[in-house]
PDB file of C-alpha atoms in Angstrom:
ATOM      1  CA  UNK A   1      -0.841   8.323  -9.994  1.00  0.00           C
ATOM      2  CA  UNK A   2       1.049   5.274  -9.680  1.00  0.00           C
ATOM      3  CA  UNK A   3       2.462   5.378 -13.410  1.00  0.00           C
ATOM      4  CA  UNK A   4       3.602   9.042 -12.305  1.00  0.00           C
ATOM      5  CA  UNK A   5       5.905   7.713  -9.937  1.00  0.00           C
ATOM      6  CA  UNK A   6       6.723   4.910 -12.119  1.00  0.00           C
ATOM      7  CA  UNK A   7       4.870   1.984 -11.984  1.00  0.00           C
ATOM      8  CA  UNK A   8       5.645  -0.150 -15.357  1.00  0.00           C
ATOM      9  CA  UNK A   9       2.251  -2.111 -14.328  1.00  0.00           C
ATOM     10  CA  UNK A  10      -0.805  -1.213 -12.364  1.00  0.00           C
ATOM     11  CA  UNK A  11      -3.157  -3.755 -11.416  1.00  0.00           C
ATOM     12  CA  UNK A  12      -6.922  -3.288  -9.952  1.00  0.00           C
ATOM     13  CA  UNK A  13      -9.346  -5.608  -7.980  1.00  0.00           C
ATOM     14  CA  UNK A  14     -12.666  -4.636  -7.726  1.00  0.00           C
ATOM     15  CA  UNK A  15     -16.581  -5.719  -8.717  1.00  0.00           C
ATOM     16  CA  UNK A  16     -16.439  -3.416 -11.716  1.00  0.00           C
ATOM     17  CA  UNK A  17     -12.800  -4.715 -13.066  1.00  0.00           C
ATOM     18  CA  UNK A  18     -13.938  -3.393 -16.235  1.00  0.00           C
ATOM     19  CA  UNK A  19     -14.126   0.026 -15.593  1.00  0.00           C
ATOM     20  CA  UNK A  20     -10.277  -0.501 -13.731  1.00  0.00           C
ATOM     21  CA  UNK A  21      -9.308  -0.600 -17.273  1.00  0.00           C
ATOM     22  CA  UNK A  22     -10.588   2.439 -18.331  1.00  0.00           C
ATOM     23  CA  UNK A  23     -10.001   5.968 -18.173  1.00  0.00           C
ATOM     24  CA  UNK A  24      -9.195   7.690 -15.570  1.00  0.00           C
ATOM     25  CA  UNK A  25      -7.598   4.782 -14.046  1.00  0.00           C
ATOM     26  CA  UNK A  26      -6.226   2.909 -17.477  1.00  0.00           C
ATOM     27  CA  UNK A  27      -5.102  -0.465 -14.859  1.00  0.00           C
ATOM     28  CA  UNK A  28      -3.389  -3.174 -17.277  1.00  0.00           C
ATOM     29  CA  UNK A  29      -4.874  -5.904 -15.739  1.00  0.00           C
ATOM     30  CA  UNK A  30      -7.819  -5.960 -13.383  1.00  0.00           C
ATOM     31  CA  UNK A  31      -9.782  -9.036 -11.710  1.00  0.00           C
ATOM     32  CA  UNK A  32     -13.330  -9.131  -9.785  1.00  0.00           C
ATOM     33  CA  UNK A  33     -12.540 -10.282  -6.242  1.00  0.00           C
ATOM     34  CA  UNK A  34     -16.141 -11.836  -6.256  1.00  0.00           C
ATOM     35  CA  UNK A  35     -15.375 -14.391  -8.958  1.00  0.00           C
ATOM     36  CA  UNK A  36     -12.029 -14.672  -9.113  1.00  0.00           C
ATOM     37  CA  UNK A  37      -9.230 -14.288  -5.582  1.00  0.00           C
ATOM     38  CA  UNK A  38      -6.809 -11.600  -6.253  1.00  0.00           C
ATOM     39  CA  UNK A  39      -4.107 -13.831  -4.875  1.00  0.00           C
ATOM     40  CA  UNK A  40      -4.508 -16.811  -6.990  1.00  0.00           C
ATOM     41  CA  UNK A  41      -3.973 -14.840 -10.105  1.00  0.00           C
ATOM     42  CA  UNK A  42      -0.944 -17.067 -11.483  1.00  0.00           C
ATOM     43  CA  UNK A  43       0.386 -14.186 -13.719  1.00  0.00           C
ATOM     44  CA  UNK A  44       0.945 -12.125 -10.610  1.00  0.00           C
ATOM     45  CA  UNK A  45       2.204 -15.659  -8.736  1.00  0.00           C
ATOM     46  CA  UNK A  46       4.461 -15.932 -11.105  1.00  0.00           C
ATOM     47  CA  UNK A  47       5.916 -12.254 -11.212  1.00  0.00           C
ATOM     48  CA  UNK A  48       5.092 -10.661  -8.208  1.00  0.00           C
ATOM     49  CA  UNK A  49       4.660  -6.926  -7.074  1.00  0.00           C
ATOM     50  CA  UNK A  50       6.840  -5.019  -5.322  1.00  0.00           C
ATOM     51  CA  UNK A  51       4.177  -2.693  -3.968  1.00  0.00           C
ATOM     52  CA  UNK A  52       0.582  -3.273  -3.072  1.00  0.00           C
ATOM     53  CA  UNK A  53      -1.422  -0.378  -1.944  1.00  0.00           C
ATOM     54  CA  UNK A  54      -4.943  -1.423   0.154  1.00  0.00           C
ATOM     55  CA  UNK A  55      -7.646   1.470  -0.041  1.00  0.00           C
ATOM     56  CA  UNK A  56     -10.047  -1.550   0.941  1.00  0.00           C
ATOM     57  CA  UNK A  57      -8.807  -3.345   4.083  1.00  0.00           C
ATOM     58  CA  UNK A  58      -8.444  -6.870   4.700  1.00  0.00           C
ATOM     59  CA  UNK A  59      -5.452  -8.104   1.895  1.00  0.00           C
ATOM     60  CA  UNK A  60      -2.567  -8.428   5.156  1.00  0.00           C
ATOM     61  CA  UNK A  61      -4.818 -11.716   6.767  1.00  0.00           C
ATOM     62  CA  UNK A  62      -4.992 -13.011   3.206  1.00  0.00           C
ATOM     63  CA  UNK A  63      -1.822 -12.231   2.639  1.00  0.00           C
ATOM     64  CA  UNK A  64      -0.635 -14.321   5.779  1.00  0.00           C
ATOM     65  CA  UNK A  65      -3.244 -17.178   5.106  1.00  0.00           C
ATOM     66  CA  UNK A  66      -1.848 -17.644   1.751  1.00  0.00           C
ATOM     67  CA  UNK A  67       1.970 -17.795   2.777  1.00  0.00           C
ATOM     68  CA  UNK A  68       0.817 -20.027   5.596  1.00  0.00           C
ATOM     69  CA  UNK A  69      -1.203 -22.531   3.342  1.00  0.00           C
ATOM     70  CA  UNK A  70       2.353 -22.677   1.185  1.00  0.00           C
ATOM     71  CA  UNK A  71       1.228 -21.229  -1.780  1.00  0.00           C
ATOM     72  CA  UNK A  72       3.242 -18.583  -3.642  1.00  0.00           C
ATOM     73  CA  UNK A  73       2.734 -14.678  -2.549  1.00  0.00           C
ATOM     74  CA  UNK A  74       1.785 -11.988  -5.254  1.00  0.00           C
ATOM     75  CA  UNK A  75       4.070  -9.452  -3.897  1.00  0.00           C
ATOM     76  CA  UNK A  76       7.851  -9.578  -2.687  1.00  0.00           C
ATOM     77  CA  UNK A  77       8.959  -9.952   0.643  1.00  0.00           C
ATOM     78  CA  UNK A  78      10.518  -7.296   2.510  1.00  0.00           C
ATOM     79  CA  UNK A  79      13.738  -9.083   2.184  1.00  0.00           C
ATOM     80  CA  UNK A  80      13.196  -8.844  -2.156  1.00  0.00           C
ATOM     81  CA  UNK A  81      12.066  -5.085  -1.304  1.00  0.00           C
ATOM     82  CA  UNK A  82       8.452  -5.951  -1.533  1.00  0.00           C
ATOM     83  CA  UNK A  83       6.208  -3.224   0.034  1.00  0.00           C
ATOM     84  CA  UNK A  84       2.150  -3.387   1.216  1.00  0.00           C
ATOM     85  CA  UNK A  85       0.680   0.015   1.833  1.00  0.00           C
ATOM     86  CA  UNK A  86      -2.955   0.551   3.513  1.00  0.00           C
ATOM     87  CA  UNK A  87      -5.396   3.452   4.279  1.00  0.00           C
ATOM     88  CA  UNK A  88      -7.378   1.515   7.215  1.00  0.00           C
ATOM     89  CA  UNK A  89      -7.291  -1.216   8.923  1.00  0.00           C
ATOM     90  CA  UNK A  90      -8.376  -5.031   8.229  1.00  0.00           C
ATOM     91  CA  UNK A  91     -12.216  -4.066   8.819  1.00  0.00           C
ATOM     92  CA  UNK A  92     -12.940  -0.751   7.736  1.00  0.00           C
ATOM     93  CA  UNK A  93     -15.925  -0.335   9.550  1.00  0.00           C
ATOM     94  CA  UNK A  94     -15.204   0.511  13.691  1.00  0.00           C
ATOM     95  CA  UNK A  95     -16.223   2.483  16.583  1.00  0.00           C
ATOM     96  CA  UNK A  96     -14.025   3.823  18.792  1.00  0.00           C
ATOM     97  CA  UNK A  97     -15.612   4.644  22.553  1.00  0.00           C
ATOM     98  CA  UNK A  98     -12.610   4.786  24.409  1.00  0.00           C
ATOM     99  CA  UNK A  99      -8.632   6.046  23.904  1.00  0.00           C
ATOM    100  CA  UNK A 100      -7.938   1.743  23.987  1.00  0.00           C
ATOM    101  CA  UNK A 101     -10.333   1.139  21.492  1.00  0.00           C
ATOM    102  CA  UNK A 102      -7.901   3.378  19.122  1.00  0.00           C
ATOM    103  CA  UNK A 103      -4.584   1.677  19.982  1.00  0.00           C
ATOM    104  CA  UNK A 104      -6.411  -1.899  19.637  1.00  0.00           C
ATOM    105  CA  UNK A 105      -7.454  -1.113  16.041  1.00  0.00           C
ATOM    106  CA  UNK A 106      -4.496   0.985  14.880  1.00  0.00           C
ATOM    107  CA  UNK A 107      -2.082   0.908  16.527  1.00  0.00           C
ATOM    108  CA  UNK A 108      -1.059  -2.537  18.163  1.00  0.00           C
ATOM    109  CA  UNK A 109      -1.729  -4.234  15.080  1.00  0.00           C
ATOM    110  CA  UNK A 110       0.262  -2.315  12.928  1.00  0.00           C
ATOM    111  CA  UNK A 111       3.183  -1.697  14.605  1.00  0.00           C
ATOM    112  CA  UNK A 112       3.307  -5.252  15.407  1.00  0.00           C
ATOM    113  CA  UNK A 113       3.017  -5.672  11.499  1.00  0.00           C
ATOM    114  CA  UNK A 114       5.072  -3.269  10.829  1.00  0.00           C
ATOM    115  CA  UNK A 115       7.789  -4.709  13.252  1.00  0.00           C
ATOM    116  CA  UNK A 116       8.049  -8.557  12.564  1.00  0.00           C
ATOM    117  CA  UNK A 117       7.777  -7.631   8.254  1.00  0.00           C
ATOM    118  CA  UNK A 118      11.009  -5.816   9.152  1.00  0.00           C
ATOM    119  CA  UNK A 119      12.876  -7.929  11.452  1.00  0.00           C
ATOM    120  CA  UNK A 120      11.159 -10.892  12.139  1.00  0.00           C
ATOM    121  CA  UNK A 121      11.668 -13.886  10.480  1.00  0.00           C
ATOM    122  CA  UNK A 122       8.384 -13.301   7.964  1.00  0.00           C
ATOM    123  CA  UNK A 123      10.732 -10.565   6.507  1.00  0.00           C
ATOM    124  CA  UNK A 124      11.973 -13.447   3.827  1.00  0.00           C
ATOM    125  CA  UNK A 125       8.559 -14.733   3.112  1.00  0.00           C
ATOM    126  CA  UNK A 126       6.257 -11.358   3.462  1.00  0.00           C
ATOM    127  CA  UNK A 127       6.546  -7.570   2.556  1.00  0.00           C
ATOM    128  CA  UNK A 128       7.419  -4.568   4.275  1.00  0.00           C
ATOM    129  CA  UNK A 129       3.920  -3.115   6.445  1.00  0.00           C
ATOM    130  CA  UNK A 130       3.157   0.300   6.501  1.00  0.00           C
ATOM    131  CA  UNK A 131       0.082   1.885   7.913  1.00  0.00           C
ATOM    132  CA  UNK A 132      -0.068   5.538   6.364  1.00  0.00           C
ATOM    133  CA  UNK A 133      -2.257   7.292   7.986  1.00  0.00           C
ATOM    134  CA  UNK A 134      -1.237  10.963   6.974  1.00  0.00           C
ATOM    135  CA  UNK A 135       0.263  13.223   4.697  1.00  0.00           C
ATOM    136  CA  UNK A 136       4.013  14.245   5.395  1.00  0.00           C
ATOM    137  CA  UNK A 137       4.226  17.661   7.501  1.00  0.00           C
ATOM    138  CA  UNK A 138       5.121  19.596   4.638  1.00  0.00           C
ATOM    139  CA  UNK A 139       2.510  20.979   2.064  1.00  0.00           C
ATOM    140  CA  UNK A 140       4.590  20.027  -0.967  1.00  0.00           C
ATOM    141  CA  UNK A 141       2.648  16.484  -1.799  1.00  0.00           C
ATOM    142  CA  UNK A 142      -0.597  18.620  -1.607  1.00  0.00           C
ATOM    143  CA  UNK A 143       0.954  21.252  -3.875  1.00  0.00           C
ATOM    144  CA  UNK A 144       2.366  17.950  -5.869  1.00  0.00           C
ATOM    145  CA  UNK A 145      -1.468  16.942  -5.955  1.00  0.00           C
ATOM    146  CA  UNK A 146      -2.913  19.966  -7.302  1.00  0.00           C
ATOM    147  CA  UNK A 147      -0.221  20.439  -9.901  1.00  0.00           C
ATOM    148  CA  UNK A 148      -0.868  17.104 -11.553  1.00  0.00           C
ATOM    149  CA  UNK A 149      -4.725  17.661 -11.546  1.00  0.00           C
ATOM    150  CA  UNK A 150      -4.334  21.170 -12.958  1.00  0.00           C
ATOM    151  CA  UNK A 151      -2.397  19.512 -15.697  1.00  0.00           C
ATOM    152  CA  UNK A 152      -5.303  16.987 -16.194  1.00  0.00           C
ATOM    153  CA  UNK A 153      -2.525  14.363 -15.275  1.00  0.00           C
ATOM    154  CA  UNK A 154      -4.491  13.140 -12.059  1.00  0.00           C
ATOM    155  CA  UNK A 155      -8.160  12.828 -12.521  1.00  0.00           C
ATOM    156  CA  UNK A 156     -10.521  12.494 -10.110  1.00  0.00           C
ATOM    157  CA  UNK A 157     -13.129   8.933  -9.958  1.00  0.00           C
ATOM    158  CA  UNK A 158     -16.197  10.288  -9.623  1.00  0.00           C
ATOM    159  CA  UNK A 159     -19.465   7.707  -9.207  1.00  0.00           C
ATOM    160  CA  UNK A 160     -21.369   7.939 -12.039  1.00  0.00           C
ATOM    161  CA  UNK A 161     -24.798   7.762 -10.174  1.00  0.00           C
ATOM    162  CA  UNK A 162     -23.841  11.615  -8.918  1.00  0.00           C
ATOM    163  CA  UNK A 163     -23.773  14.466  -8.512  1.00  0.00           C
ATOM    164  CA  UNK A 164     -26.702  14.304  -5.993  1.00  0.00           C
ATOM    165  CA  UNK A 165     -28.732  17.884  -5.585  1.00  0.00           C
ATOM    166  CA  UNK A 166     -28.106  19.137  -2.390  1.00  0.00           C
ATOM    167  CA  UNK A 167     -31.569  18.205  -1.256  1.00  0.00           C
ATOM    168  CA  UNK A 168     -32.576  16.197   1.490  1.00  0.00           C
ATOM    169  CA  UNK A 169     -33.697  13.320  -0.853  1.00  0.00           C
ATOM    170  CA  UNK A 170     -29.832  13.807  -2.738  1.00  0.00           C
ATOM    171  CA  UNK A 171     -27.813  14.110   0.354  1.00  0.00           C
ATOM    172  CA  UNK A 172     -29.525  10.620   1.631  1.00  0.00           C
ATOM    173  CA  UNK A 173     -28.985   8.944  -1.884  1.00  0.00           C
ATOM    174  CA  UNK A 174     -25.449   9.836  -1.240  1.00  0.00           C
ATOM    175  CA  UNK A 175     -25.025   8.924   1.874  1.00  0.00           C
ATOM    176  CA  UNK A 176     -26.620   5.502   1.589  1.00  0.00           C
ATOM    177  CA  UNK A 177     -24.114   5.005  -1.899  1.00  0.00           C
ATOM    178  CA  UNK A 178     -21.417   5.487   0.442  1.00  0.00           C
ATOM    179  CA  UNK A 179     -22.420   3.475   3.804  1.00  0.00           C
ATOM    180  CA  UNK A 180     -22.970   0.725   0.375  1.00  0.00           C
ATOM    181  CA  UNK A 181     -19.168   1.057   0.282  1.00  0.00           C
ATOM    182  CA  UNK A 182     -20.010  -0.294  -3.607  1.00  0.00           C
ATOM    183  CA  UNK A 183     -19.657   3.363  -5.299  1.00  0.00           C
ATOM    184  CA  UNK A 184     -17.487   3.456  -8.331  1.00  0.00           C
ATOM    185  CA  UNK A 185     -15.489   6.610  -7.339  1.00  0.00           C
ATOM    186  CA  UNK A 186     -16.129   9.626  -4.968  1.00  0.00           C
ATOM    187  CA  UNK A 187     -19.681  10.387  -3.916  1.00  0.00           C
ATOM    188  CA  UNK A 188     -20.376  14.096  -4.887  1.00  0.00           C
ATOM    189  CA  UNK A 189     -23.575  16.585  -3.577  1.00  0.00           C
ATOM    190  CA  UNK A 190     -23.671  19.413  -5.753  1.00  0.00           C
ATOM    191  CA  UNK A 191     -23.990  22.239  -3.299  1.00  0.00           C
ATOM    192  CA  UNK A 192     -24.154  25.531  -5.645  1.00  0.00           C
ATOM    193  CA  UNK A 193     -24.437  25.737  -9.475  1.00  0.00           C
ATOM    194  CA  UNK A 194     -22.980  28.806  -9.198  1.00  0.00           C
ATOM    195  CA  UNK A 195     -19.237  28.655 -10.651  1.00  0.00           C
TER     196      UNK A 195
END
């Protein structure tokens, strides 16, 4: 999707960097966070991103710990037009019991991310924050979507472990894949053979 819109080079951090490389996803570079830290790379020290997108949570803090330990940043600050995108917030496990639990975990921190990466004075030294947490009121990205899979030109990750059957063993192997937050791709149940 990224080299749809554009993207010249798509990188991927994950424990199966590998498979990053491959098809669908076809990243140019990918690293394994658990052996090597996504923002040492020098290569991306050295020429930096102007977008990073977080599907995982947790990159801002080490984003912040690394500018504050002096070392260079692997994407551009808001000031170079740097941009960091994310899904969820730092820990993507929560509960939420009451309406302050919600603004504590979503909203507070990013608007006060979203706020000092704009005008604050981290704007030179960190990118632009933005917490997207839905799709734009008009259906034209979803009929965007659906286009480019129909055309085969977005293809969907699926883990390899599924489909499960849509048994009561199959539906718990799924579920537990996905509270492993380790699957490769999305978790399918097959609910009907029927086409």
């Amino acid at each position: 999707m990224a080299r749809l819109q554009g993207a010249s080079y798509v990188a991927g951090v994950g424990r199966d960097y590998e498979r990053l490389m491959e098809a669908p996803l076809y990243c140019d570079y990918a690293v394994d966070y658990t052996k090597t830290d996504p923002f040492s790379v020098k290569e991306w020290c050295d020429k930096p991103f102007d977008v990073i997108i977080d599907l995982a949570g947790g990159a801002w803090p080490a984003l912040l710990q690394h500018r504050s330990s002096g070392h260079p940043s692997i994407v551009k600050s808001a000031k170079s037009k740097g941009r960091y995108l994310t899904i969820t917030p730092d820990n993507p496990v929560f509960e939420i019991h009451k309406m302050r639990d919600f603004f504590k975990i979503f909203l507070f921190p990013s608007l006060g991310r979203a706020i000092s990466s704009r005008i604050g004075l981290s704007r030179a030294s960190m990118p632009k924050y933005s917490y997207v947490l839905a799709l734009p009121e008009t259906s034209e990205a979803v009929t965007r979507t659906l286009a480019l899979a129909s055309e085969n030109k977005l293809i969907a990750c699926i883990d390899e472990q599924g489909p499960f059957p849509f048994t009561s063993d199959g539906v718990r192997r799924a579920f537990e894949l996905q509270a492993s937050y380790h699957s490769k791709g999305k978790v399918v149940i097959t609910v009907s053979s029927d086409k």
